[in-house]
C-alpha atoms as a PDB file:
ATOM      1  CA  MET A   1     100.452  96.245  85.632  1.00  0.00           C
ATOM      2  CA  ASP A   2     103.183  93.056  86.100  1.00  0.00           C
ATOM      3  CA  LEU A   3     102.829  90.586  88.409  1.00  0.00           C
ATOM      4  CA  ASN A   4     105.609  91.408  91.290  1.00  0.00           C
ATOM      5  CA  ILE A   5     106.888  87.983  92.719  1.00  0.00           C
ATOM      6  CA  ILE A   6     108.462  88.035  96.399  1.00  0.00           C
ATOM      7  CA  SER A   7     110.033  85.052  97.719  1.00  0.00           C
ATOM      8  CA  CYS A   8     111.509  84.884 101.440  1.00  0.00           C
ATOM      9  CA  ASN A   9     111.366  81.341 102.497  1.00  0.00           C
ATOM     10  CA  ASN A  10     108.390  79.850 102.410  1.00  0.00           C
ATOM     11  CA  PHE A  11     106.429  82.787 101.904  1.00  0.00           C
ATOM     12  CA  ILE A  12     105.516  84.126  98.947  1.00  0.00           C
ATOM     13  CA  LYS A  13     103.616  87.677  98.294  1.00  0.00           C
ATOM     14  CA  LEU A  14     101.994  88.278  95.119  1.00  0.00           C
ATOM     15  CA  LYS A  15     101.622  91.739  94.034  1.00  0.00           C
ATOM     16  CA  GLY A  16      99.625  93.716  90.447  1.00  0.00           C
ATOM     17  CA  VAL A  17      98.029  90.528  88.379  1.00  0.00           C
ATOM     18  CA  LEU A  18      98.715  87.495  87.465  1.00  0.00           C
ATOM     19  CA  ASN A  19      97.158  86.105  84.194  1.00  0.00           C
ATOM     20  CA  LYS A  20      97.646  84.311  80.909  1.00  0.00           C
ATOM     21  CA  ASN A  21     101.004  86.750  80.068  1.00  0.00           C
ATOM     22  CA  ASN A  22     102.646  85.832  83.305  1.00  0.00           C
ATOM     23  CA  VAL A  23     100.973  82.807  85.667  1.00  0.00           C
ATOM     24  CA  GLY A  24     103.675  80.525  83.941  1.00  0.00           C
ATOM     25  CA  ILE A  25     106.732  82.250  85.643  1.00  0.00           C
ATOM     26  CA  PHE A  26     104.292  82.390  89.305  1.00  0.00           C
ATOM     27  CA  GLN A  27     103.944  78.330  88.915  1.00  0.00           C
ATOM     28  CA  ALA A  28     107.747  78.795  88.206  1.00  0.00           C
ATOM     29  CA  GLU A  29     108.401  80.170  91.010  1.00  0.00           C
ATOM     30  CA  LEU A  30     105.784  78.663  92.754  1.00  0.00           C
ATOM     31  CA  LEU A  31     107.347  75.391  92.188  1.00  0.00           C
ATOM     32  CA  LYS A  32     110.392  75.904  93.020  1.00  0.00           C
ATOM     33  CA  ALA A  33     109.242  76.210  96.613  1.00  0.00           C
ATOM     34  CA  TYR A  34     106.644  73.461  96.765  1.00  0.00           C
ATOM     35  CA  LYS A  35     109.911  71.224  95.613  1.00  0.00           C
ATOM     36  CA  LYS A  36     112.147  73.380  98.809  1.00  0.00           C
ATOM     37  CA  TYR A  37     109.142  73.488 102.044  1.00  0.00           C
ATOM     38  CA  ASN A  38     107.174  71.084 102.903  1.00  0.00           C
ATOM     39  CA  ALA A  39     104.954  74.099 104.406  1.00  0.00           C
ATOM     40  CA  LEU A  40     103.831  76.946 101.828  1.00  0.00           C
ATOM     41  CA  THR A  41     102.256  80.724 102.378  1.00  0.00           C
ATOM     42  CA  ILE A  42     100.628  82.534  99.667  1.00  0.00           C
ATOM     43  CA  SER A  43      99.590  86.010 100.470  1.00  0.00           C
ATOM     44  CA  ILE A  44      97.469  87.381  97.814  1.00  0.00           C
ATOM     45  CA  GLU A  45      96.602  90.494 100.178  1.00  0.00           C
ATOM     46  CA  GLU A  46      98.333  92.721  96.998  1.00  0.00           C
ATOM     47  CA  LEU A  47      96.981  91.045  94.651  1.00  0.00           C
ATOM     48  CA  GLN A  48      94.668  93.306  92.795  1.00  0.00           C
ATOM     49  CA  THR A  49      93.234  90.917  89.555  1.00  0.00           C
ATOM     50  CA  VAL A  50      93.569  86.923  89.000  1.00  0.00           C
ATOM     51  CA  ASP A  51      92.137  85.491  85.512  1.00  0.00           C
ATOM     52  CA  ARG A  52      90.359  82.155  85.127  1.00  0.00           C
ATOM     53  CA  PHE A  53      94.607  81.023  84.017  1.00  0.00           C
ATOM     54  CA  GLY A  54      95.227  82.290  87.882  1.00  0.00           C
ATOM     55  CA  VAL A  55      92.979  80.629  89.531  1.00  0.00           C
ATOM     56  CA  ASN A  56      93.289  77.066  88.244  1.00  0.00           C
ATOM     57  CA  ALA A  57      97.167  77.838  88.476  1.00  0.00           C
ATOM     58  CA  LEU A  58      96.280  78.686  92.010  1.00  0.00           C
ATOM     59  CA  ALA A  59      94.244  75.332  92.340  1.00  0.00           C
ATOM     60  CA  ASP A  60      96.547  72.344  90.525  1.00  0.00           C
ATOM     61  CA  PHE A  61      98.307  73.151  93.762  1.00  0.00           C
ATOM     62  CA  HIS A  62      96.290  73.012  95.971  1.00  0.00           C
ATOM     63  CA  THR A  63      95.167  70.052  94.517  1.00  0.00           C
ATOM     64  CA  LYS A  64      98.680  68.834  94.088  1.00  0.00           C
ATOM     65  CA  SER A  65      99.774  69.743  98.185  1.00  0.00           C
ATOM     66  CA  LEU A  66      96.151  67.740  98.739  1.00  0.00           C
ATOM     67  CA  ARG A  67      97.989  65.124  97.071  1.00  0.00           C
ATOM     68  CA  ASP A  68     101.652  65.261  97.968  1.00  0.00           C
ATOM     69  CA  ASN A  69     100.741  65.721 101.833  1.00  0.00           C
ATOM     70  CA  LYS A  70     102.239  69.443 101.893  1.00  0.00           C
ATOM     71  CA  GLU A  71     100.923  71.969 103.671  1.00  0.00           C
ATOM     72  CA  LEU A  72      99.532  75.334 101.378  1.00  0.00           C
ATOM     73  CA  SER A  73      98.183  78.030 103.108  1.00  0.00           C
ATOM     74  CA  ILE A  74      96.697  81.593 100.857  1.00  0.00           C
ATOM     75  CA  VAL A  75      95.989  84.133 103.183  1.00  0.00           C
ATOM     76  CA  GLY A  76      95.105  88.083 102.571  1.00  0.00           C
ATOM     77  CA  LEU A  77      92.067  89.578 101.293  1.00  0.00           C
ATOM     78  CA  GLY A  78      92.590  89.231  97.589  1.00  0.00           C
ATOM     79  CA  CYS A  79      90.573  88.996  94.539  1.00  0.00           C
ATOM     80  CA  LYS A  80      87.146  87.269  94.010  1.00  0.00           C
ATOM     81  CA  ALA A  81      87.702  85.163  92.457  1.00  0.00           C
ATOM     82  CA  LEU A  82      89.603  83.323  94.215  1.00  0.00           C
ATOM     83  CA  TYR A  83      87.432  82.767  97.403  1.00  0.00           C
ATOM     84  CA  GLU A  84      84.812  81.536  94.965  1.00  0.00           C
ATOM     85  CA  HIS A  85      86.164  78.852  93.726  1.00  0.00           C
ATOM     86  CA  PHE A  86      87.366  77.937  96.262  1.00  0.00           C
ATOM     87  CA  LYS A  87      83.732  78.130  97.973  1.00  0.00           C
ATOM     88  CA  ALA A  88      82.422  76.333  95.571  1.00  0.00           C
ATOM     89  CA  ASN A  89      84.678  73.962  95.360  1.00  0.00           C
ATOM     90  CA  GLU A  90      84.140  73.353  99.291  1.00  0.00           C
ATOM     91  CA  ALA A  91      80.270  73.721  98.910  1.00  0.00           C
ATOM     92  CA  MET A  92      80.358  70.481  96.522  1.00  0.00           C
ATOM     93  CA  ALA A  93      82.244  68.432  98.842  1.00  0.00           C
END
């Protein structure tokens, strides 16, 4: 399954698979919204799987948002890999 990205103002909904093959498209779409808004919400509710490239892309935007003092929210019960990544980083902080 491909990745579908639905953007509505500062809300981005992901559906399908986020992986090495489509992470560049995801990053470009997210960067467009990131430049336009001070707060972004990404819904991963309909994201079926995420590989390490997708997890890293989201983590990079999370770090960038902290550095730039912008709000980035990731909502929805999505892939376990994302939660495990951010949970591990919180435990180290």
